Amino acid sequence: MNSAGARLAFDPAVLFKALFLGLVAIFVLVPLLATLLGGFKSLGELRVNPFGLPAQWEWQNYADILFSARYWQLLRNSLVISTLAVALTLITASMAAFTFAHVRFFGSSMLLSYLTLGLLFPAATAVLPLFIKVRDLGLLDTYFGVALPQVAFSLAMSVLLLRRFFKDIPYELLEAALVDGCSYIKFFRYVTLPLSRPILATVGTITFVNSWNAYLLPLVMLNTDALYPWPLGIMVYQGEYSSEWHLILAFITLTILPTIILFLLAQKHIVAGLTAGAVKG
Amino acid sequence: MARRIAITSPIGVAGEAAPQVAVRGPGWDGRFTVLILFLPPALLLFTLFVVLPIGEAAWYSAFNWNGFGRPTNWIGFDNYRFVLETRAFWLALRNNGLIIAVSLAVQLPLALTLALMLAEKFRGAVALRMLFFMPYILAEIATGLIFSFVYDGDYGLVASIWRAFGAEPPHLLASTDTAMLAVLIVVVWKYFGFHMMLFIAALQSLDKNLVEAARIDGATRTQTLRHVVIPLLYPTIRLSVFFAIIGSLQLFDLVMPLTRGGPADSSNTLVSFLYNNGISRMRVGYGSAIGVILFAICVTFAFTYKRWFMRDE
Amino acid sequence: MRLLGKLGLAAAACLLWASSASADTTVKWLHIEVNPAQVKIWEEVARSYEASHPGVKVEMQFLENEAYKAKLPTILQSKDRPHIIYSWAGGVLKTQIEASVLEDITDSVKSGGYSDTIAPAALAAFTSNGKVYGLPTALSQVGFLYNKDLMAKGNVDASKIKTWDDLLGAVKTLRAAGVTPIVVGGADKWPLHFYWTHLAVRIGGKPAFDAALKGENGGFTGETFQRSGELFKQLVDLQPFQNGFLGFKNPQAVGYFGDGKAAMILAISSFYHTQRALAADKVGLSDDKLGWFDFPTVPGGKGEPSDTLGGITGWLITKGAPKEATDFLKFFISKDVQARLAAGNFIVPVVKGGEAGLNSAFMKQIAANLAKSNYHQNFYDQSLGPSVGRVVNDVTAEIAGGSMSPKDAAKAIEAAYKQGN
């Protein structure tokens, strides 16, 4: 396509582009909209009219779930586990990253290499021994039994991201502070951390999203449904209402709602966080 | 945008300039305090829950053990033999291969095309980017459930399309012929937006002058794309491929609500195979052997890929 | 910071515990029953036990069948494990006993002549080396439930289905009449393994199974088991099952039958009742529309026609459970409660005299079948233990899906059995 063509009123390239983007948008949107709308239908209507707007809006499906203790309990459990994971990750990773960034000591690079081993494989590879370990620590069926391994597996990436950022804080600043009698710990607390809010937010976002959506670890570690985070809970719900799809769809919609709201509120942060987490190292 | 790959191998880090020799003087005491206070929590957690379990997986894989008490029944390498003799293992391996193939042949071109379209500024570009990225932030479990509805042979979207044409609706997830195909479509739906974002980020940090220069030199858009833009994107493409492969090796959450690896093991991935045959049966030895094999695949892949394709970075 | 972390950990742990400790003694009872009508009776029993035993609280917990099987090892090893759990006896129970996660309740069961009230064969299933680890609660038989209307529509006389070939003939006729012959929950796999195992029971009888366990006659690659696979394949080749059967979980399949969408289901006798709860309208098929015939015989088979495949289900007491748990269990498995459950036609009781409560012709017939059976084979996937049993399920699903030959299936089971575990 040459530049002369681009100026034509009906540029076939533009048309093609619009068509292509439209098709992809439909591909993405239809399952999501059908899920949202399906929750408003009766089972009978769902069968004959899965695509369109409901003939009769069944608010009851959503209301029943929203007023059930079960739904809120699942979200609360997820929130507890994810918050634990984020808090512990940020604390341990930022302390370690600070040390690697600013403190020179023998074996520093070796230890850092050791931590980066964690990037090489997914938690699933070691999930059985992990189960045994958590059992031996007496943490089976506790929030910590899920959160601690999640923290451990997110450490490698978090430490690398944080260390990279911390290193950009001029060393002279630290030297000057030390000469003035400020301790490393105070410097960390009052200079490094406040300066590093963006990267802490990024690391926090990655950890939170991973923990919020996690399924395998809670599946293996938890067995009391009172402790289930929502991905486990929704699978149980689906098992119970096996083919009452209108209820399942309403439940799915309500459980992904927090994610979508969060995403719409903080999209820039989340996109930046998730792609940066993937790209920087 | 930094183009260092996430999997910074130990070699990469060790290769950095050695830190200056610490000068003993003001601050040594402080440094020492920091060392003994700041490092242990991370190292302890990491050792306890990441490194030890991998080592223990290797140890447990030599036992026939049902997970109660302690392992006692030593059987050497038999578990590995059992794994390799299981048909479902090879099916799972094949399926992981299929996921990688689809990621390369369908997802990557799709993501790149969309990125090239959406990196330009026009009304709605940002909204579309966000829309395409949205599937990526949804939990795999939710995605799987949504699509198990889409594919449902009685109530699903696919079924109603078939019925509109007067045909008997298929149960895509219940047939050994179509289940994996159905899973692959969901994989593309879920992850193309992430790869698109990677490319958009890369495109936005491209040196605009190079593109401008090419245009001034009289290159057409296609020529500029092929000879300037795409080559500049190579590092990102390699990165995207890397994530597609690592992602496929981890895929589990998505498969469970869709098919649980079935029917008849036809849509297992390595991790769902590990879950179905190791974890849910509490065959710790057998499952650990699968884990060790998966670990070996991941590590070998990460190192080889880095050495062969990311040497220059 | 580490200290802080620890404090946080302790504080959170306190919070977790605080919420669960309230009554003096809480008996935690984990069940997998999906039929609300039956659960209601259980709850009433629990409440009446609480009323007569102040200070004891019985807490019911539910897990879905498949989830329960998958989670059982985790459940048994967590500190906060339930005290009473569901069991199908067999090899799975044996593994649990070996792992010493169960409580030896022999003394309590033997005391006061309680154990004499229970059918000896059923109690034996929960006894190992003279020690009792749990109590049986119900017996069940595997056979064909059928929908009389649909059979009539297809012009099939169910009372004439006696041999395997009769069944194949019926399937063909039904298909020709446009009726879905059989519904099965293929995604859960075990409903498919009933075909293979019941065929083995018919073809080889008890001797074949015992020989296979000892590794004689080629073990599970022996003729009986290969032929089971071949006959099963004959059925599969007729495409007897509903569309997408490999994607149906068992509750869905039972509901499908209850909705009147398929003529037959190879069922556990208790499905007679669960089909009502799982049907879309929660009503299901009424008694006059339901029929039953025993699994067809195989000409030349060594098994007696009266031999049965089915379950001996019961409850186990886990290690460290309070005495009240056993006490409650004895209360629960007593003549009164059993007669009450039998009266609701939920179970074929194991307590002597409990069968007097049975009031439907259907359940009486099942009870009679079980009474005259000399060889009651427990479900293979349970009796062979957790890992071998699951392989039996895997390969029968593979035969049904057409991805494995009967011969390879038999080989895979034998290989798994040799791997042990």
Tab-separated table of N, CA, C and O in Angstrom, chain B residues 12-83:
chain	number	residue	atom	x	y	z
B	12	GLY	N	23.835	-15.462	33.529
B	12	GLY	CA	23.683	-14.060	33.173
B	12	GLY	C	24.015	-13.145	34.332
B	12	GLY	O	24.742	-12.178	34.172
B	13	VAL	N	23.534	-13.510	35.489
B	13	VAL	CA	23.751	-12.635	36.633
B	13	VAL	C	25.204	-12.688	37.080
B	13	VAL	O	25.834	-11.680	37.343
B	14	ALA	N	25.722	-13.899	37.093
B	14	ALA	CA	27.093	-14.058	37.556
B	14	ALA	C	28.054	-13.318	36.633
B	14	ALA	O	29.125	-12.909	37.023
B	15	GLY	N	27.630	-13.134	35.387
B	15	GLY	CA	28.501	-12.507	34.416
B	15	GLY	C	28.633	-11.003	34.611
B	15	GLY	O	29.459	-10.371	33.978
B	16	GLU	N	27.820	-10.434	35.466
B	16	GLU	CA	27.912	-8.996	35.675
B	16	GLU	C	29.220	-8.624	36.339
B	16	GLU	O	29.873	-9.450	36.958
B	17	ALA	N	29.548	-7.344	36.172
B	17	ALA	CA	30.798	-6.889	36.772
B	17	ALA	C	30.790	-7.194	38.272
B	17	ALA	O	29.801	-6.970	38.949
B	18	ALA	N	31.881	-7.748	38.730
B	18	ALA	CA	31.961	-8.102	40.149
B	18	ALA	C	31.862	-6.833	40.980
B	18	ALA	O	32.387	-5.791	40.590
B	19	PRO	N	31.172	-6.885	42.091
B	19	PRO	CA	31.077	-5.697	42.927
B	19	PRO	C	32.454	-5.295	43.426
B	19	PRO	O	33.325	-6.140	43.600
B	20	GLN	N	32.594	-4.011	43.643
B	20	GLN	CA	33.886	-3.539	44.146
B	20	GLN	C	34.164	-4.197	45.493
B	20	GLN	O	33.238	-4.521	46.222
B	21	VAL	N	35.425	-4.335	45.766
B	21	VAL	CA	35.767	-4.915	47.057
B	21	VAL	C	35.273	-3.967	48.144
B	21	VAL	O	35.492	-2.763	48.079
B	22	ALA	N	34.542	-4.540	49.061
B	22	ALA	CA	33.982	-3.702	50.109
B	22	ALA	C	35.100	-3.106	50.953
B	22	ALA	O	36.046	-3.785	51.325
B	23	VAL	N	34.980	-1.837	51.187
B	23	VAL	CA	35.968	-1.188	52.038
B	23	VAL	C	35.449	-1.207	53.463
B	23	VAL	O	34.360	-0.745	53.734
B	24	ARG	N	36.219	-1.793	54.304
B	24	ARG	CA	35.786	-1.768	55.693
B	24	ARG	C	35.868	-0.356	56.214
B	24	ARG	O	36.823	0.344	55.938
B	25	GLY	N	34.914	0.068	56.868
B	25	GLY	CA	34.935	1.442	57.340
B	25	GLY	C	33.545	1.768	57.820
B	25	GLY	O	32.831	0.872	58.269
B	26	PRO	N	33.185	3.024	57.672
B	26	PRO	CA	31.862	3.374	58.143
B	26	PRO	C	30.819	2.538	57.410
B	26	PRO	O	30.909	2.352	56.204
B	27	GLY	N	29.901	2.026	58.135
B	27	GLY	CA	28.826	1.304	57.480
B	27	GLY	C	28.978	-0.194	57.505
B	27	GLY	O	28.049	-0.908	57.206
B	28	TRP	N	30.147	-0.733	57.836
B	28	TRP	CA	30.285	-2.193	57.814
B	28	TRP	C	29.330	-2.850	58.800
B	28	TRP	O	28.649	-3.810	58.464
B	29	ASP	N	29.266	-2.264	59.985
B	29	ASP	CA	28.345	-2.819	60.982
B	29	ASP	C	26.925	-2.788	60.453
B	29	ASP	O	26.165	-3.732	60.585
B	30	GLY	N	26.600	-1.656	59.833
B	30	GLY	CA	25.268	-1.505	59.273
B	30	GLY	C	25.016	-2.551	58.211
B	30	GLY	O	23.966	-3.177	58.173
B	31	ARG	N	26.032	-2.731	57.362
B	31	ARG	CA	25.889	-3.726	56.303
B	31	ARG	C	25.626	-5.095	56.889
B	31	ARG	O	24.787	-5.847	56.425
B	32	PHE	N	26.380	-5.406	57.930
B	32	PHE	CA	26.248	-6.720	58.545
B	32	PHE	C	24.830	-6.920	59.080
B	32	PHE	O	24.217	-7.954	58.857
B	33	THR	N	24.335	-5.876	59.745
B	33	THR	CA	22.970	-5.961	60.273
B	33	THR	C	21.977	-6.215	59.149
B	33	THR	O	21.086	-7.052	59.254
B	34	VAL	N	22.165	-5.444	58.072
B	34	VAL	CA	21.249	-5.614	56.951
B	34	VAL	C	21.307	-7.050	56.437
B	34	VAL	O	20.291	-7.691	56.203
B	35	LEU	N	22.544	-7.543	56.299
B	35	LEU	CA	22.705	-8.899	55.765
B	35	LEU	C	21.957	-9.922	56.599
B	35	LEU	O	21.258	-10.769	56.068
B	36	ILE	N	22.134	-9.838	57.907
B	36	ILE	CA	21.513	-10.894	58.718
B	36	ILE	C	20.027	-10.645	58.964
B	36	ILE	O	19.310	-11.545	59.329
B	37	LEU	N	19.570	-9.424	58.712
B	37	LEU	CA	18.136	-9.171	58.897
B	37	LEU	C	17.350	-9.281	57.598
B	37	LEU	O	16.247	-9.791	57.567
B	38	PHE	N	17.943	-8.788	56.510
B	38	PHE	CA	17.172	-8.607	55.283
B	38	PHE	C	17.171	-9.813	54.356
B	38	PHE	O	16.232	-10.038	53.615
B	39	LEU	N	18.261	-10.563	54.366
B	39	LEU	CA	18.327	-11.667	53.406
B	39	LEU	C	17.602	-12.935	53.853
B	39	LEU	O	16.932	-13.581	53.054
B	40	PRO	N	17.744	-13.324	55.115
B	40	PRO	CA	17.215	-14.637	55.499
B	40	PRO	C	15.745	-14.890	55.190
B	40	PRO	O	15.438	-15.993	54.746
B	41	PRO	N	14.825	-13.931	55.397
B	41	PRO	CA	13.418	-14.301	55.133
B	41	PRO	C	13.208	-14.796	53.712
B	41	PRO	O	12.614	-15.856	53.493
B	42	ALA	N	13.731	-14.048	52.745
B	42	ALA	CA	13.539	-14.444	51.353
B	42	ALA	C	14.244	-15.771	51.073
B	42	ALA	O	13.672	-16.680	50.474
B	43	LEU	N	15.492	-15.864	51.516
B	43	LEU	CA	16.244	-17.087	51.223
B	43	LEU	C	15.597	-18.299	51.866
B	43	LEU	O	15.523	-19.378	51.278
B	44	LEU	N	15.109	-18.101	53.077
B	44	LEU	CA	14.497	-19.220	53.799
B	44	LEU	C	13.250	-19.701	53.079
B	44	LEU	O	13.085	-20.892	52.799
B	45	LEU	N	12.370	-18.753	52.764
B	45	LEU	CA	11.129	-19.116	52.076
B	45	LEU	C	11.440	-19.806	50.763
B	45	LEU	O	10.853	-20.836	50.415
B	46	PHE	N	12.378	-19.232	50.037
B	46	PHE	CA	12.712	-19.755	48.727
B	46	PHE	C	13.285	-21.166	48.832
B	46	PHE	O	12.903	-22.074	48.103
B	47	THR	N	14.176	-21.348	49.776
B	47	THR	CA	14.791	-22.664	49.940
B	47	THR	C	13.751	-23.693	50.369
B	47	THR	O	13.681	-24.794	49.830
B	48	LEU	N	12.929	-23.268	51.316
B	48	LEU	CA	11.967	-24.203	51.895
B	48	LEU	C	10.915	-24.642	50.886
B	48	LEU	O	10.581	-25.821	50.792
B	49	PHE	N	10.389	-23.695	50.131
B	49	PHE	CA	9.233	-24.015	49.296
B	49	PHE	C	9.535	-24.150	47.807
B	49	PHE	O	8.667	-24.517	47.040
B	50	VAL	N	10.757	-23.808	47.399
B	50	VAL	CA	11.062	-23.949	45.972
B	50	VAL	C	12.191	-24.957	45.746
B	50	VAL	O	12.032	-25.932	45.025
B	51	VAL	N	13.318	-24.707	46.383
B	51	VAL	CA	14.485	-25.526	46.081
B	51	VAL	C	14.387	-26.919	46.712
B	51	VAL	O	14.552	-27.932	46.020
B	52	LEU	N	14.066	-26.962	47.987
B	52	LEU	CA	13.962	-28.272	48.634
B	52	LEU	C	12.926	-29.180	47.959
B	52	LEU	O	13.223	-30.333	47.678
B	53	PRO	N	11.724	-28.665	47.697
B	53	PRO	CA	10.744	-29.555	47.042
B	53	PRO	C	11.232	-30.141	45.731
B	53	PRO	O	10.963	-31.307	45.437
B	54	ILE	N	11.991	-29.359	44.957
B	54	ILE	CA	12.489	-29.920	43.702
B	54	ILE	C	13.486	-31.048	43.983
B	54	ILE	O	13.442	-32.115	43.373
B	55	GLY	N	14.351	-30.803	44.966
B	55	GLY	CA	15.284	-31.860	45.352
B	55	GLY	C	14.543	-33.075	45.878
B	55	GLY	O	14.856	-34.217	45.523
B	56	GLU	N	13.529	-32.808	46.692
B	56	GLU	CA	12.769	-33.921	47.257
B	56	GLU	C	11.999	-34.672	46.182
B	56	GLU	O	11.810	-35.885	46.283
B	57	ALA	N	11.567	-33.945	45.160
B	57	ALA	CA	10.863	-34.630	44.066
B	57	ALA	C	11.777	-35.696	43.484
B	57	ALA	O	11.360	-36.828	43.225
B	58	ALA	N	13.050	-35.327	43.295
B	58	ALA	CA	13.995	-36.295	42.749
B	58	ALA	C	14.138	-37.491	43.693
B	58	ALA	O	14.199	-38.649	43.256
B	59	TRP	N	14.157	-37.210	44.989
B	59	TRP	CA	14.300	-38.280	45.987
B	59	TRP	C	13.053	-39.173	46.029
B	59	TRP	O	13.122	-40.379	45.902
B	60	TYR	N	11.890	-38.515	46.135
B	60	TYR	CA	10.641	-39.283	46.221
B	60	TYR	C	10.387	-40.108	44.963
B	60	TYR	O	9.728	-41.144	45.018
B	61	SER	N	10.888	-39.624	43.839
B	61	SER	CA	10.573	-40.312	42.585
B	61	SER	C	11.200	-41.703	42.551
B	61	SER	O	10.904	-42.495	41.670
B	62	ALA	N	12.052	-42.001	43.504
B	62	ALA	CA	12.657	-43.332	43.550
B	62	ALA	C	11.852	-44.289	44.438
B	62	ALA	O	12.282	-45.408	44.695
B	63	PHE	N	10.708	-43.812	44.930
B	63	PHE	CA	9.917	-44.659	45.820
B	63	PHE	C	8.537	-44.944	45.255
B	63	PHE	O	8.003	-44.156	44.482
B	64	ASN	N	7.987	-46.057	45.664
B	64	ASN	CA	6.574	-46.298	45.446
B	64	ASN	C	5.893	-45.883	46.751
B	64	ASN	O	6.019	-46.569	47.762
B	65	TRP	N	5.198	-44.757	46.716
B	65	TRP	CA	4.742	-44.186	47.981
B	65	TRP	C	3.382	-43.537	47.803
B	65	TRP	O	3.162	-42.810	46.847
B	66	ASN	N	2.459	-43.823	48.743
B	66	ASN	CA	1.111	-43.279	48.623
B	66	ASN	C	0.913	-41.989	49.424
B	66	ASN	O	-0.194	-41.531	49.609
B	67	GLY	N	2.001	-41.408	49.893
B	67	GLY	CA	1.888	-40.095	50.511
B	67	GLY	C	1.547	-40.106	51.987
B	67	GLY	O	1.541	-39.083	52.643
B	68	PHE	N	1.265	-41.287	52.534
B	68	PHE	CA	1.029	-41.378	53.978
B	68	PHE	C	2.371	-41.651	54.661
B	68	PHE	O	3.179	-42.420	54.155
B	69	GLY	N	2.573	-41.057	55.806
B	69	GLY	CA	3.787	-41.327	56.556
B	69	GLY	C	5.046	-40.966	55.785
B	69	GLY	O	5.145	-39.896	55.215
B	70	ARG	N	6.013	-41.897	55.770
B	70	ARG	CA	7.304	-41.664	55.109
B	70	ARG	C	7.503	-42.683	53.988
B	70	ARG	O	7.002	-43.803	54.066
B	71	PRO	N	8.267	-42.330	52.968
B	71	PRO	CA	8.512	-43.312	51.903
B	71	PRO	C	9.459	-44.415	52.369
B	71	PRO	O	10.439	-44.139	53.049
B	72	THR	N	9.141	-45.662	52.026
B	72	THR	CA	10.023	-46.764	52.422
B	72	THR	C	10.322	-47.716	51.271
B	72	THR	O	11.344	-48.364	51.250
B	73	ASN	N	9.384	-47.757	50.314
B	73	ASN	CA	9.509	-48.773	49.283
B	73	ASN	C	10.343	-48.268	48.103
B	73	ASN	O	9.827	-47.714	47.141
B	74	TRP	N	11.652	-48.483	48.169
B	74	TRP	CA	12.589	-47.977	47.154
B	74	TRP	C	12.464	-48.785	45.875
B	74	TRP	O	12.579	-50.002	45.896
B	75	ILE	N	12.219	-48.123	44.763
B	75	ILE	CA	12.125	-48.868	43.508
B	75	ILE	C	13.020	-48.291	42.419
B	75	ILE	O	12.847	-48.569	41.241
B	76	GLY	N	13.980	-47.463	42.816
B	76	GLY	CA	14.940	-46.949	41.835
B	76	GLY	C	14.283	-46.114	40.751
B	76	GLY	O	13.480	-45.229	41.027
B	77	PHE	N	14.616	-46.426	39.503
B	77	PHE	CA	14.120	-45.608	38.398
B	77	PHE	C	12.811	-46.114	37.815
B	77	PHE	O	12.387	-45.670	36.762
B	78	ASP	N	12.198	-47.083	38.507
B	78	ASP	CA	10.985	-47.695	37.945
B	78	ASP	C	9.890	-46.688	37.637
B	78	ASP	O	9.201	-46.795	36.633
B	79	ASN	N	9.732	-45.680	38.524
B	79	ASN	CA	8.665	-44.709	38.288
B	79	ASN	C	8.837	-44.010	36.944
B	79	ASN	O	7.864	-43.728	36.260
B	80	TYR	N	10.094	-43.724	36.586
B	80	TYR	CA	10.330	-43.067	35.307
B	80	TYR	C	9.928	-43.992	34.166
B	80	TYR	O	9.344	-43.573	33.175
B	81	ARG	N	10.246	-45.276	34.359
B	81	ARG	CA	9.871	-46.249	33.330
B	81	ARG	C	8.349	-46.304	33.213
B	81	ARG	O	7.804	-46.260	32.114
B	82	PHE	N	7.670	-46.338	34.371
B	82	PHE	CA	6.209	-46.388	34.351
B	82	PHE	C	5.633	-45.164	33.617
B	82	PHE	O	4.704	-45.288	32.834
B	83	VAL	N	6.207	-44.001	33.925
B	83	VAL	CA	5.707	-42.788	33.265
B	83	VAL	C	5.868	-42.908	31.756
B	83	VAL	O	4.938	-42.675	30.986
